[in-house]
C-alpha cells in the first residue's frame, strides 16, 4: 500500500514508518524541515514538504495515497488551542480528500479523559466534541467521515508510548525531577497510567491500517495501569533522588503543564484491540524501560 504519513519523523511516526517499510509498504512522509526531510529520505521514504498549516499540501498527500496515517501534532502545550485547531483542520482535510474511496485513515488519539474511576475500554465514547474540545474534538470529527466511505480508525495511544529516545511525558517528568532534586508524585500517587512500548504501538498502527474496519477505536495499551507513585519511585531510583508526594495544590508550580496529566487516572484496557487484530505486545514494560536507563540520557527543552 502507498501510505501517506504525517508526523513520519516523530517518535511514534518514525517507528511506525520502520514497521511499514519492513512489511513492504511504500511510504510518503510529510516533512516540515530539511532535517526531517533528510531523515525520511535516508530511510527510502518519499518526502512531501509542508507544514500542518499547509492544508492544500496535506490534501494532495492524502489524495495521492492509498491510505493515511495522521501522527503529526504541534504539541504546543503552552497554547493548546493552537495544536487543537491544527489537529481538527488536518483531520477534516484528510477526511475530505479520502471521501468516497473506502481507503483507510488511521489518526492519533489518546485514552486521556475517556473514563473516570475505571480503566477505559474501546467501547467508551470519546467525550470531546467540537473545535474547542481537547485535541479539537479530533477523534469524533474523524469518525464523521465513516458515512462518507472513509475507513476511519482511531489509534488511542497510552499516555506513555515509551522506549529509549522518548521525549514525551515521562522524559518531561524525569527532567522535572532533575530540576527540583526530588522525584515527586501527586497526592497518594494511586492514579494510574496505561503504557505501551513504542514498537508495539507502531505495529498496532500498521495492523489497523491494513485490517481494522471503519469506526474502530484501537487501544495501544500493553499495561493497563501503573500507579504514578511507582513511576516516580522508578525515576528516583534511576536518578538517585529522593521520592516524595506533593500536594495537588502545589503540583502545577512543580510540574508545569504536565501536572494535570500526571494527576489524572489514564488507565485503559485493550482486550478488544488484541482480539480484533491479533495484536500481542512483546516490548518491555514502562518500569523496565526506566530501570534500564531509557530516560536518563534524554533532555527536554524545559520543565517545571
Ligand atoms: N507519545 C505518546 O505517548 C502519545 C500519547 C498519546 C497520544 N499521542 C499522540 O500521537 C501522535 C504522535 O505523537 P508523538 O509522540 O510521535 O509526537 P512527536 O514525537 O512530538 O512527533 C510529532 C510529529 O509531528 C510533526 N510536526 C509537529 N509540528 C508540525 C507542523 N507544524 N507541521 C508539520 N509537522 C509537524 C513533527 O515533525 P518534526 O519531526 O519535524 O518535528 C513530528 O514528526 C500525536 O498526535 C500525539 O498527541 C502520543
XYZ file of C-alpha atoms and ligand atoms in Angstrom:
352
model
C 0.000 0.000 0.000
C 1.204 3.544 -0.682
C 0.772 5.260 2.684
C 0.907 8.992 3.380
C 2.176 9.606 6.918
C 2.048 12.928 8.741
C 4.445 13.024 11.683
C 6.608 10.426 9.925
C 9.704 11.910 11.591
C 8.179 11.915 15.100
C 8.528 9.465 17.971
C 5.650 7.150 17.114
C 5.752 8.065 13.416
C 9.390 7.116 12.858
C 8.888 3.698 14.477
C 5.685 3.196 12.508
C 7.404 4.078 9.247
C 10.095 1.485 10.000
C 7.385 -1.098 10.609
C 5.548 -0.152 7.402
C 8.721 -0.411 5.318
C 9.582 -3.798 6.826
C 6.078 -5.001 5.943
C 6.606 -3.923 2.316
C 4.552 -0.750 2.168
C 5.587 2.359 0.245
C 5.641 5.500 2.362
C 5.450 9.214 1.660
C 6.020 11.389 4.726
C 5.144 14.989 5.427
C 8.291 16.907 6.433
C 8.390 20.479 7.654
C 12.150 20.911 7.845
C 15.311 19.984 5.973
C 16.357 17.758 8.886
C 13.108 15.798 8.888
C 13.135 15.513 5.093
C 16.701 14.173 5.171
C 15.864 11.637 7.889
C 12.940 10.329 5.849
C 14.864 10.251 2.569
C 17.663 8.279 4.250
C 15.129 5.537 5.012
C 13.859 5.416 1.444
C 10.688 7.327 2.291
C 9.213 9.767 -0.232
C 9.107 13.333 1.079
C 6.274 15.807 0.777
C 7.489 19.135 2.128
C 4.945 21.089 4.130
C 3.605 22.247 7.451
C 0.432 21.134 9.197
C -0.980 24.534 8.257
C -0.419 23.828 4.541
C -3.773 22.152 4.107
C -3.502 22.046 0.314
C -0.296 20.002 0.656
C -1.903 17.653 3.192
C -4.922 17.252 0.906
C -2.650 16.339 -2.000
C -0.644 13.857 0.064
C -3.825 12.117 1.175
C -5.481 12.180 -2.257
C -2.428 10.611 -3.916
C -2.156 7.814 -1.341
C -3.906 4.505 -0.780
C -4.176 5.160 2.946
C -3.218 7.793 5.515
C -1.670 7.750 8.985
C -2.043 11.066 10.764
C 0.536 11.191 13.573
C 1.741 14.810 13.391
C 0.818 17.193 16.164
C 2.114 20.650 17.044
C 2.151 19.724 20.759
C 2.066 23.351 21.850
C 1.301 22.586 25.494
C 1.688 26.256 26.471
C -1.024 27.168 23.998
C -3.102 24.041 23.344
C -5.676 25.871 21.223
C -3.010 26.153 18.507
C -2.409 22.395 18.447
C -6.100 21.610 18.729
C -7.066 23.820 15.773
C -4.355 22.281 13.594
C -5.414 18.778 14.637
C -9.027 19.365 13.686
C -8.142 21.061 10.397
C -5.773 18.226 9.426
C -8.379 15.578 10.173
C -11.033 17.451 8.197
C -8.663 17.909 5.255
C -7.570 14.267 5.144
C -11.140 13.018 5.620
C -12.355 15.183 2.737
C -9.504 14.004 0.495
C -10.381 10.341 1.153
C -14.184 10.720 0.997
C -15.929 8.151 -1.167
C -12.806 5.969 -1.503
C -13.132 3.344 1.278
C -9.437 3.967 1.921
C -8.046 3.683 5.475
C -7.439 6.745 7.619
C -5.754 5.993 10.953
C -5.407 9.019 13.196
C -3.762 9.533 16.578
C -5.918 9.853 19.659
C -5.460 9.177 23.364
C -7.051 7.488 26.356
C -6.926 10.680 28.471
C -10.252 11.766 29.879
C -12.229 8.805 28.493
C -13.411 7.244 31.741
C -13.447 8.106 35.416
C -12.692 5.647 38.175
C -12.044 2.594 35.990
C -9.868 1.655 33.032
C -11.146 2.959 29.692
C -12.217 0.443 27.072
C -12.606 0.679 23.327
C -16.375 0.878 23.850
C -16.095 4.128 25.783
C -17.057 7.028 23.557
C -14.726 9.966 23.346
C -16.435 12.812 25.227
C -14.637 15.584 23.359
C -16.819 17.136 20.666
C -16.334 20.335 18.701
C -13.404 22.595 17.880
C -12.959 23.926 21.406
C -12.621 20.461 22.956
C -9.238 18.832 23.760
C -7.457 17.734 20.548
C -10.019 19.844 18.686
C -12.572 17.063 19.124
C -10.480 15.238 16.522
C -11.500 11.662 17.305
C -15.201 12.290 16.854
C -14.552 14.527 13.833
C -12.555 11.746 12.192
C -15.391 9.279 12.637
C -17.779 11.707 10.898
C -16.098 10.579 7.679
C -17.212 6.965 8.070
C -20.542 7.845 6.471
C -18.588 9.314 3.562
C -16.972 5.926 2.989
C -13.665 6.580 4.703
C -12.280 3.639 6.733
C -11.659 5.854 9.767
C -9.739 4.237 12.676
C -8.598 5.931 15.887
C -5.304 4.886 17.466
C -5.814 5.753 21.118
C -2.287 5.771 22.496
C -1.385 5.203 26.127
C -0.228 8.397 27.845
C 3.223 6.950 27.731
C 4.286 5.310 24.482
C 7.711 4.588 25.824
C 11.174 3.399 24.885
C 14.751 4.639 24.560
C 14.724 8.046 22.879
C 11.198 9.003 24.017
C 10.953 12.758 24.592
C 7.302 12.650 25.732
C 5.630 12.872 29.118
C 7.944 10.537 31.054
C 11.010 12.371 29.761
C 9.439 15.586 30.976
C 8.768 14.105 34.424
C 12.392 12.945 34.572
C 13.545 16.465 33.656
C 11.309 17.906 36.375
C 12.814 15.519 38.936
C 16.340 16.568 37.930
C 15.420 20.223 38.110
C 13.923 20.012 41.617
C 16.226 17.345 43.032
C 13.244 15.214 44.017
C 11.152 12.691 42.109
C 7.600 13.672 43.004
C 4.175 12.156 42.614
C 0.907 13.951 43.261
C -1.131 13.237 46.388
C -1.234 9.489 47.078
C 0.067 8.664 43.605
C -2.550 5.943 43.230
C -3.896 7.262 39.909
C -2.642 5.045 37.110
C -1.223 5.416 33.626
C -1.598 2.913 30.833
C 1.611 2.233 28.914
C 2.816 0.695 25.672
C 6.247 0.204 24.167
C 6.710 2.283 21.040
C 7.494 -0.711 18.820
C 4.263 -2.416 19.880
C 2.336 0.792 19.226
C 3.906 1.104 15.781
C 2.937 -2.466 14.876
C -0.611 -1.858 16.043
C -0.912 1.256 13.886
C 0.221 -0.764 10.875
C -2.231 -3.588 11.651
C -5.035 -1.047 11.979
C -4.159 0.456 8.637
C -4.150 -2.957 6.979
C -7.110 -4.607 8.674
C -9.284 -2.585 11.045
C -12.822 -1.969 9.859
C -14.268 1.532 9.702
C -15.253 3.022 13.064
C -12.643 1.107 15.081
C -11.149 2.544 18.258
C -7.848 0.766 18.843
C -6.250 0.913 22.267
C -2.464 0.987 22.062
C -2.226 -0.297 25.613
C 0.109 -3.054 26.825
C -0.082 -2.326 30.560
C -3.469 -1.328 31.954
C -2.337 0.965 34.720
C 0.897 1.747 36.530
C 0.461 3.864 39.677
C 2.098 7.250 39.226
C 3.825 6.711 42.565
C 5.583 3.659 41.088
C 6.682 5.771 38.098
C 8.116 8.421 40.432
C 9.868 5.731 42.503
C 11.483 4.203 39.408
C 12.682 7.643 38.300
C 14.010 8.431 41.797
C 15.853 5.117 41.868
C 17.365 5.734 38.450
C 18.476 9.283 39.223
C 19.497 8.622 42.822
C 16.992 11.202 44.048
C 14.563 11.160 46.983
C 10.920 10.403 46.207
C 8.141 12.495 47.732
C 4.462 13.251 47.483
C 3.464 16.795 46.668
C 0.132 18.343 47.442
C -2.191 18.580 44.412
C -2.430 22.341 45.006
C 1.348 22.650 44.559
C 1.532 20.353 41.520
C 1.134 22.997 38.766
C 4.014 25.069 40.171
C 6.178 21.956 40.497
C 5.362 20.157 37.256
C 4.127 22.872 34.894
C 1.678 21.731 32.204
C 2.247 18.054 32.962
C 0.629 18.380 36.410
C -2.864 17.882 35.012
C -1.783 14.717 33.184
C 0.352 13.268 35.999
C -2.531 13.791 38.404
C -5.077 12.130 36.110
C -6.068 8.474 36.040
C -5.359 7.311 32.481
C -5.705 3.566 32.837
C -7.127 1.590 29.939
C -7.526 -1.955 28.655
C -7.024 -3.372 25.167
C -8.834 -6.725 25.080
C -10.993 -5.775 22.083
C -7.992 -4.459 20.159
C -5.935 -7.600 20.820
C -8.814 -9.808 19.723
C -9.674 -7.802 16.609
C -6.148 -7.518 15.234
C -4.396 -10.453 16.918
C -2.057 -7.873 18.436
C 0.272 -9.195 21.132
C 2.549 -6.604 22.741
C 6.037 -8.005 23.335
C 8.157 -5.000 24.310
C 9.457 -4.222 27.798
C 7.163 -2.560 30.311
C 7.469 1.074 31.373
C 9.166 0.398 34.721
C 11.596 -1.973 32.995
C 12.454 0.736 30.454
C 13.015 3.303 33.207
C 15.150 0.867 35.204
C 17.199 0.094 32.093
C 18.055 3.803 31.767
C 15.910 4.608 28.730
C 15.125 8.070 30.087
C 18.310 9.233 31.688
C 20.140 10.448 28.574
C 17.140 12.339 27.201
C 16.874 16.091 27.660
C 13.658 18.010 27.039
C 13.639 21.726 26.296
C 12.266 22.908 29.634
C 10.494 21.580 32.670
C 8.655 22.916 35.657
N 3.819 9.704 22.578
C 2.771 9.408 23.331
O 2.934 8.781 24.390
C 1.380 9.797 22.892
C 0.306 9.540 23.777
C -0.990 9.864 23.387
C -1.199 10.443 22.142
N -0.137 10.701 21.321
C -0.392 11.337 20.021
O 0.205 10.544 18.995
C 0.691 11.405 17.948
C 2.171 11.160 17.729
O 2.852 11.502 18.938
P 4.453 11.513 19.037
O 4.788 11.223 20.441
O 5.049 10.668 17.962
O 4.773 13.051 18.732
P 6.149 13.753 18.365
O 7.318 12.873 18.618
O 6.136 15.089 19.009
O 6.077 13.947 16.791
C 5.277 14.928 16.225
C 5.440 14.905 14.719
O 4.639 15.980 14.193
C 5.458 16.774 13.364
N 5.031 18.156 13.436
C 4.946 18.936 14.542
N 4.516 20.162 14.209
C 4.346 20.151 12.863
C 3.947 21.119 11.934
N 3.640 22.387 12.310
N 3.880 20.774 10.629
C 4.198 19.514 10.223
N 4.594 18.541 11.072
C 4.659 18.868 12.375
C 6.877 16.607 13.900
O 7.799 16.969 12.902
P 9.386 17.142 13.219
O 9.916 15.738 13.353
O 9.915 17.841 12.037
O 9.488 17.911 14.495
C 6.875 15.132 14.226
O 7.084 14.378 13.064
C 0.324 12.833 18.388
O -0.923 13.196 17.889
C 0.250 12.686 19.899
O -0.507 13.708 20.515
C 1.127 10.386 21.667
